[in-house]
CSV table of C-alpha atoms in Angstrom, one decimal:
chain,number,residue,atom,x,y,z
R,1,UNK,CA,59.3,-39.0,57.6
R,2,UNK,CA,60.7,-40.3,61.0
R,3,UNK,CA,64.1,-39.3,60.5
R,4,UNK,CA,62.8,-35.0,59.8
R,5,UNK,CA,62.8,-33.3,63.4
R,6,UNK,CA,60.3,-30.9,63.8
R,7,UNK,CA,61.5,-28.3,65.5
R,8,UNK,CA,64.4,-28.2,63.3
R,9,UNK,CA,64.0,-28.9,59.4
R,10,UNK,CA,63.2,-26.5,57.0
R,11,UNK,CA,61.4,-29.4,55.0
R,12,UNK,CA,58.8,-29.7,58.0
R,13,UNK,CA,58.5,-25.8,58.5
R,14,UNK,CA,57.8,-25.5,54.5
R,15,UNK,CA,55.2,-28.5,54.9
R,16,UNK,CA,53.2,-26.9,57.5
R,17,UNK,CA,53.1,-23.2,55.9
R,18,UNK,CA,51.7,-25.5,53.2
R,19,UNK,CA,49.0,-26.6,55.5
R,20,UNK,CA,48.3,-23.2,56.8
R,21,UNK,CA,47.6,-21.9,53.8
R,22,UNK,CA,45.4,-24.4,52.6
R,23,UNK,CA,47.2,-26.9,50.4
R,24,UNK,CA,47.2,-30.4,51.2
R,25,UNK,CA,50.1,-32.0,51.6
R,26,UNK,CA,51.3,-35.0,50.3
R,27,UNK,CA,55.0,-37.0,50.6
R,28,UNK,CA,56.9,-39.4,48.4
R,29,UNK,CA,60.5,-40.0,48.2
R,30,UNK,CA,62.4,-40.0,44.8
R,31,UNK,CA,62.1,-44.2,44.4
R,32,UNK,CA,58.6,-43.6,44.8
R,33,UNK,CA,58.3,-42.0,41.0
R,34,UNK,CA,57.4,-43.6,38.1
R,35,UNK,CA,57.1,-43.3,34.2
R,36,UNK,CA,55.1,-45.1,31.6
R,37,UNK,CA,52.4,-44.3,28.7
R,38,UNK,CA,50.5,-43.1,31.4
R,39,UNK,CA,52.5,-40.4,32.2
R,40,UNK,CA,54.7,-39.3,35.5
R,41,UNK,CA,53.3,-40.6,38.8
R,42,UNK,CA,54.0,-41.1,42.4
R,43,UNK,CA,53.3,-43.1,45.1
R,44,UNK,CA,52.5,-40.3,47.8
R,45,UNK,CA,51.3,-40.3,51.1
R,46,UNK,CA,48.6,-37.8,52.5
R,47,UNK,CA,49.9,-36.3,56.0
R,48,UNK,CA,48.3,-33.6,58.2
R,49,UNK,CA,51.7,-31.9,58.9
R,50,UNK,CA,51.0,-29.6,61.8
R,51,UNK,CA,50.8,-31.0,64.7
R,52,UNK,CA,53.7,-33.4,63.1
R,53,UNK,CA,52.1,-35.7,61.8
R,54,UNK,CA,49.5,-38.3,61.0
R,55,UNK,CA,49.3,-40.2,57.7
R,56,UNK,CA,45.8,-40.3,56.0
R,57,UNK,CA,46.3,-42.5,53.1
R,58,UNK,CA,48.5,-43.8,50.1
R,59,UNK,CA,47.9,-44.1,46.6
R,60,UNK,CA,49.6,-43.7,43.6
R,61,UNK,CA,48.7,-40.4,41.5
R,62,UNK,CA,49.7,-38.6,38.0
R,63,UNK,CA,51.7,-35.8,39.2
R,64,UNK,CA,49.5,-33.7,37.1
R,65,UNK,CA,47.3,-34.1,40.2
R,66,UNK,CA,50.2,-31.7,42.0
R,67,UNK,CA,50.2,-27.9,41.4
R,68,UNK,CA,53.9,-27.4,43.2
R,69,UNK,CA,56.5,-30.3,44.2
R,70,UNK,CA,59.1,-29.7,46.4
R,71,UNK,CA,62.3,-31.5,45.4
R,72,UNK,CA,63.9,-31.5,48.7
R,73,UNK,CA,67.2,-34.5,49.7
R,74,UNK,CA,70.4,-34.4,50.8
R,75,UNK,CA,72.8,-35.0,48.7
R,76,UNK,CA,74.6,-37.0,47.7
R,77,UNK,CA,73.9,-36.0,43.9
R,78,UNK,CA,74.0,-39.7,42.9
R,79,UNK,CA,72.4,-41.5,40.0
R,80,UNK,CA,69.2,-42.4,41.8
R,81,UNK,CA,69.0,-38.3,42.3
R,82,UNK,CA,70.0,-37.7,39.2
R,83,UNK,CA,67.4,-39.8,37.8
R,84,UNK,CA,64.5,-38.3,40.2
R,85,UNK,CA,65.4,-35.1,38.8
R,86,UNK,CA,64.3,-36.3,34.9
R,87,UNK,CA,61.4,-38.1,35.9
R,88,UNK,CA,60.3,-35.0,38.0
R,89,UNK,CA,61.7,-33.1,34.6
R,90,UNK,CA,58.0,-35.3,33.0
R,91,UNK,CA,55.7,-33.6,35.4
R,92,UNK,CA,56.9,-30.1,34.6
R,93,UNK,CA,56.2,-30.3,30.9
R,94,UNK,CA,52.6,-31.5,32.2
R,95,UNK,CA,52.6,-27.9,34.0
R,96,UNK,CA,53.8,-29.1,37.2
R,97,UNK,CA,56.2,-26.4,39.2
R,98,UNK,CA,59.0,-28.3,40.7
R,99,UNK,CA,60.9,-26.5,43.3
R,100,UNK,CA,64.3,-26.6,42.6
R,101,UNK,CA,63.5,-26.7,38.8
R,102,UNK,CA,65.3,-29.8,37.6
R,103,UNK,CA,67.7,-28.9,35.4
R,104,UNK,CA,68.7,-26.0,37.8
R,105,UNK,CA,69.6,-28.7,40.7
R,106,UNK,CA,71.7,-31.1,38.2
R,107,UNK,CA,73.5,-27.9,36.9
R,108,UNK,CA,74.3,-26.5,40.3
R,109,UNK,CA,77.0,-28.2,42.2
R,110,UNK,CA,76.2,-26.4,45.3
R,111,UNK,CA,80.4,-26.0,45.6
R,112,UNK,CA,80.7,-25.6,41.9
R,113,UNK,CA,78.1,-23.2,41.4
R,114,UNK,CA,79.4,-20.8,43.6
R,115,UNK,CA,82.7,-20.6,40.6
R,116,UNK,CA,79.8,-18.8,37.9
R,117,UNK,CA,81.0,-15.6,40.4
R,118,UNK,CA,84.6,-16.0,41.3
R,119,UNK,CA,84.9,-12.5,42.3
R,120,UNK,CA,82.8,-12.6,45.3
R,121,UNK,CA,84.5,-15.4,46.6
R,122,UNK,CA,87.5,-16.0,48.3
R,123,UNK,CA,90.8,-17.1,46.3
R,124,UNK,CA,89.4,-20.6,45.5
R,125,UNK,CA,90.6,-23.5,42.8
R,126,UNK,CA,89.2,-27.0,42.1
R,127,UNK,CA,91.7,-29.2,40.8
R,128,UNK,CA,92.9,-32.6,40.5
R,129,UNK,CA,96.2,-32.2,40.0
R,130,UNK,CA,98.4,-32.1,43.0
R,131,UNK,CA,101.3,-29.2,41.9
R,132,UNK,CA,98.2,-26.7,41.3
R,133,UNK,CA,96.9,-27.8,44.9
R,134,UNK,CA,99.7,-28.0,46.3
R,135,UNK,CA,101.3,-24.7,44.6
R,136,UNK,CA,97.7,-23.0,46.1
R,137,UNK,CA,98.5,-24.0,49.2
R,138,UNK,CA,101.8,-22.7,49.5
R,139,UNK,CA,100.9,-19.6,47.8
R,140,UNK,CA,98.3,-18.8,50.4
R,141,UNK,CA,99.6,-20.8,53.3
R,142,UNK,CA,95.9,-21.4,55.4
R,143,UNK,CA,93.3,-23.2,53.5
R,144,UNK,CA,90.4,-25.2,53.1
R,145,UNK,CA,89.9,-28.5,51.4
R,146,UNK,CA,86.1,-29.2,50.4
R,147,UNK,CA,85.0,-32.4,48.8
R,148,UNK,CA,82.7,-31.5,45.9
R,149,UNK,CA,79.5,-34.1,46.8
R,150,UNK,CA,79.9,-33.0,50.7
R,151,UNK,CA,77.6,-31.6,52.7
R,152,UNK,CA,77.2,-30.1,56.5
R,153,UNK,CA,80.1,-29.3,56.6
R,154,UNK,CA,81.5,-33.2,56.5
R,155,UNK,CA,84.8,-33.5,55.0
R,156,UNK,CA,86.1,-30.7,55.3
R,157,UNK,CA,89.8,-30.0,56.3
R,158,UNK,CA,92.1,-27.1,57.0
R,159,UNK,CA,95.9,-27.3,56.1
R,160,UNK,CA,98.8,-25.3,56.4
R,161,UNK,CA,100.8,-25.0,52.9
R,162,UNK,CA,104.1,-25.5,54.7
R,163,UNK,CA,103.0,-28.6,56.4
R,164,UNK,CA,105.3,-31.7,56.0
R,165,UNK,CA,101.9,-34.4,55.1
R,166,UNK,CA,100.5,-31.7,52.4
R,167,UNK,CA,101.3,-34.1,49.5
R,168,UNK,CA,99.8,-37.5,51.1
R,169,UNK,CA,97.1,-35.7,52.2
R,170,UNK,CA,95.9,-34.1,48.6
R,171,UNK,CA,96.5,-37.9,47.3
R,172,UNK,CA,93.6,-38.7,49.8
R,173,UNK,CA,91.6,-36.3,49.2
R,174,UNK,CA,91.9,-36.3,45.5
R,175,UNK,CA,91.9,-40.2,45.6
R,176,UNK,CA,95.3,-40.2,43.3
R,177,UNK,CA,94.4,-37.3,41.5
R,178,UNK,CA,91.4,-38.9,40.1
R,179,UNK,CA,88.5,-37.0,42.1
R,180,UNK,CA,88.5,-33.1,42.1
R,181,UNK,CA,88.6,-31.1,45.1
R,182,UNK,CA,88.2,-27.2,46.1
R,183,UNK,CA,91.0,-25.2,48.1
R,184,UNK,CA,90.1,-22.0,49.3
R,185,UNK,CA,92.0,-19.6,51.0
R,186,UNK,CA,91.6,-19.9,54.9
R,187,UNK,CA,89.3,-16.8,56.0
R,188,UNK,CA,90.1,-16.5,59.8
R,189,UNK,CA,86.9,-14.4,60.1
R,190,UNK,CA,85.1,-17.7,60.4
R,191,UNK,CA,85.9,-17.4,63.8
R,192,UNK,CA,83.1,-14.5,64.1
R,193,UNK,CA,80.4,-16.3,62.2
R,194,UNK,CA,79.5,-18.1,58.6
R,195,UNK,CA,76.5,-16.2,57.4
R,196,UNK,CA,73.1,-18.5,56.2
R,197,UNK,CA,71.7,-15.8,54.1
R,198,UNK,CA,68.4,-17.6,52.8
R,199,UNK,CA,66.9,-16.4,49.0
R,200,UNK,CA,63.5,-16.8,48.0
R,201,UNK,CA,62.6,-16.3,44.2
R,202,UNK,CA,66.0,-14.6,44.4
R,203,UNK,CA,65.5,-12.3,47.0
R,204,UNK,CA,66.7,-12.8,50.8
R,205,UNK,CA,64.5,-13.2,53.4
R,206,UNK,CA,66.4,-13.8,56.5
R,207,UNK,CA,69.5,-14.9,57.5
R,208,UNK,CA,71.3,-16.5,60.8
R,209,UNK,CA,75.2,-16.6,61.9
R,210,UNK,CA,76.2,-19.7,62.6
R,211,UNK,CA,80.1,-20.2,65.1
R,212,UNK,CA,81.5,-22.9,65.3
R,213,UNK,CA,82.2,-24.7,68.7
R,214,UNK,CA,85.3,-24.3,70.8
R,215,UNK,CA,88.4,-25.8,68.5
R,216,UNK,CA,86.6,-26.6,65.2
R,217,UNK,CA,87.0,-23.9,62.7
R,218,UNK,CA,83.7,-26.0,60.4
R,219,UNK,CA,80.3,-23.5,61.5
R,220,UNK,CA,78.0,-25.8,60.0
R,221,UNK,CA,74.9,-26.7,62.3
R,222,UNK,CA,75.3,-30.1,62.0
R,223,UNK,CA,78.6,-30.3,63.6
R,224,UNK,CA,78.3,-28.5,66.6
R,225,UNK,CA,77.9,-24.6,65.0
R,226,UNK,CA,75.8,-22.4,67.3
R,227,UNK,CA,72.8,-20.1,65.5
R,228,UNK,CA,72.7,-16.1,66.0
R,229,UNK,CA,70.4,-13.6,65.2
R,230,UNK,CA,72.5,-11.0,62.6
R,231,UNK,CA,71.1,-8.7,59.7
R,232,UNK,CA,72.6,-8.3,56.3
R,233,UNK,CA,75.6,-6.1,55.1
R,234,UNK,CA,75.1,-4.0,52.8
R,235,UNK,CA,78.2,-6.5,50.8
R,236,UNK,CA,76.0,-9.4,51.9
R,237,UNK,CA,72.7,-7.8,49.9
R,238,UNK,CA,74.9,-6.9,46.9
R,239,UNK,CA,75.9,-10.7,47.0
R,240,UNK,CA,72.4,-11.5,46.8
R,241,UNK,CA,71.4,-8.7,44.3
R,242,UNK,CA,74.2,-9.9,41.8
R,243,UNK,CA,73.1,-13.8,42.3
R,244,UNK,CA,69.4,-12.8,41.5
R,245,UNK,CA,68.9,-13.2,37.6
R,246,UNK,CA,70.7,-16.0,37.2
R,247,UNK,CA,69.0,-17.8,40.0
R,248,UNK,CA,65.7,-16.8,38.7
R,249,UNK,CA,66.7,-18.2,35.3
R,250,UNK,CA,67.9,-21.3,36.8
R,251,UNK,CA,64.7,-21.6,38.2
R,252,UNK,CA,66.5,-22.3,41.8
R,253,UNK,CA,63.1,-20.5,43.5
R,254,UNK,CA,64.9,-22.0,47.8
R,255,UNK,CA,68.2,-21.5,48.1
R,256,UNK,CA,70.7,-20.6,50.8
R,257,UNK,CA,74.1,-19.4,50.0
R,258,UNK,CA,76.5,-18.9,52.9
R,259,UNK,CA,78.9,-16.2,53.1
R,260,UNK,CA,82.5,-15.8,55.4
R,261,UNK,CA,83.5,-12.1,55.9
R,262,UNK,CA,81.9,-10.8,52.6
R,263,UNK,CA,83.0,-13.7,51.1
R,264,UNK,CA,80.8,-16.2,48.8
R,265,UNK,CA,81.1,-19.3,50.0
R,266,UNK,CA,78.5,-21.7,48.7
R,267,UNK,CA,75.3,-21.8,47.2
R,268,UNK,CA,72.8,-24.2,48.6
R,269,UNK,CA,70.0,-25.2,46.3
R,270,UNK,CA,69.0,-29.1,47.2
R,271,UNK,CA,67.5,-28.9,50.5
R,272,UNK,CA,69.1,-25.3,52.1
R,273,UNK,CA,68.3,-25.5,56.0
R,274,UNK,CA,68.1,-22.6,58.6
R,275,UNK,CA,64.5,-21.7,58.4
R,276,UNK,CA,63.6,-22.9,61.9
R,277,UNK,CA,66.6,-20.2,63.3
R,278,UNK,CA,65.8,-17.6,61.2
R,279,UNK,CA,62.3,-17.6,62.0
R,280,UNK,CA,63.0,-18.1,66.2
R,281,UNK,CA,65.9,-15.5,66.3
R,282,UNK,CA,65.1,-13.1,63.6
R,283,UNK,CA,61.2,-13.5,64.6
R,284,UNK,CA,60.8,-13.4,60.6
R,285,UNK,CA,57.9,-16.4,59.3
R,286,UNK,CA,60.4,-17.6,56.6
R,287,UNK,CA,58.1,-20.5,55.6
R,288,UNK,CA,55.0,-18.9,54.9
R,289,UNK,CA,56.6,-15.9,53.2
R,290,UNK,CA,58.1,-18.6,51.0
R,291,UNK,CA,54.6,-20.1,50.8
R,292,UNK,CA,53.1,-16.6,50.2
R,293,UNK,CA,55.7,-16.0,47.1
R,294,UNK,CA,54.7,-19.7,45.2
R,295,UNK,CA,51.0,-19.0,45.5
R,296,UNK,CA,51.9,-15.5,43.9
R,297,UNK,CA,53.7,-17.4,41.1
């Protein structure tokens, strides 16, 4: 709980709608889960979250106790997430509603997802293999490398297909063609902006541009990317018209995608950020809308 920032995580913001609207909120984090012939339960911590925060007490508690659970970390997708997801996977056949279902965040590699709709994105491959990477490059001389786990923007590099260090430098990133990796077509436009378009229960809510600093082409927040108010495209709300049904199947009820010149990019569905910047340059109350659309069910 130390390491959130208030006035900048969407996990705090989505806490204390919580609060507003009544519920009380409780914390855990995924090692604090357990399974036995009692049932799921969890080691959680009662916290007034607004003002941020006090803890009341801690107890362990089936998680049929919980109505909603907010599944909500970083990734890396490793096995300790990966086994947080199944034992979470317990509560919901005891009627729990865990947010991002389960299944939906083990099945969405928030690069990989994005490939279920290849044509709203821009040319992109993932690969292994360094003559399909490296015949990608040349073939559209800019591009991006993005390493499948990675996230804020970490990792990622720009090449040129003609450079002389293209070959050592897919061996890295690939580690010996052993790790997959996605290459997208460099989209200059990323010099205007990288769009955080923000999806509630499948339908956006708000959205923020985000530039990136003086000589970094990366937009992401969390490397130096400044926010700015913007409103949807009419492409942008096609994006998220077409994403809908399969993101309400998925039960993937959060989730930011981010989208460069009409271009999907990624879709964000472990812990998507940018409700603090929505709400304080768009003046839209992201969180308790969110909150407003689980208590409708």
């Amino acid at each position: 709980m130390t390491r959130l920032r208030p006035e900048k995580d969407s996990s705090v913001a989505l806490m204390q709608a919580g609060q507003r609207a009544g519920e009380t909120i409780w914390v855990a984090e995924p090692s604090d889960l357990s399974a036995g012939a009692g049932g799921p339960q969890v080691l959680a911590t009662e916290i007034t979250a607004e003002p941020w925060y006090s803890a009341k007490q801690t107890c362990w508690l089936p998680m049929s106790h919980f109505q909603h659970v907010w599944m909500r970390k970083d990734p890396p997708v490793d096995e300790a997430y990966l086994y947080a997801t199944h034992l979470l996977e317990l509560a919901e056949l005891l009627g729990v509603q865990v947010l991002n279902r389960p299944a939906g965040l083990r099945a969405w590699n928030e690069k990989l997802g994005a490939l279920q709709f290849p044509e709203l994105m821009a040319p992109t491959l993932v690969a292994s293999r360094l003559e399909l990477l490296s015949s990608f490059a040349k073939e559209h001389g800019e591009v991006v490398l993005k390493p499948l786990g990675g996230r804020a923007g970490q990792g990622v590099v720009r090449a040129s297909g003609s450079a002389p260090g293209l070959g050592a430098l897919l061996e890295l990133v690939t580690q010996q063609q052993q790790l997959p990796v996605m290459i997208q077509a460099f989209l200059p436009e990323v010099n205007d902006g990288d769009k955080r378009i923000l999806l509630v229960h499948g339908e956006p809510l708000g959205a923020v541009n985000r530039k990136p600093k003086a000589g970094e082409f990366r937009s992401n927040l969390a490397v130096g990317g400044q926010p700015e108010a913007t409103e949807l495209t009419e492409r942008e709300r096609q994006i998220c018209a077409t994403l809908r049904p399969a993101l309400i199947e998925a039960g993937l009820f959060f989730v930011g995608i981010d989208v460069i010149a009409g271009h999907l990019s990624e879709i964000n569905v472990t812990s998507p950020t940018g409700i603090r910047e929505v709400e304080q340059l768009g003046g839209i109350p992201i969180a308790d809308l969110t909150q407003q659309l689980l208590l409708q069910g």
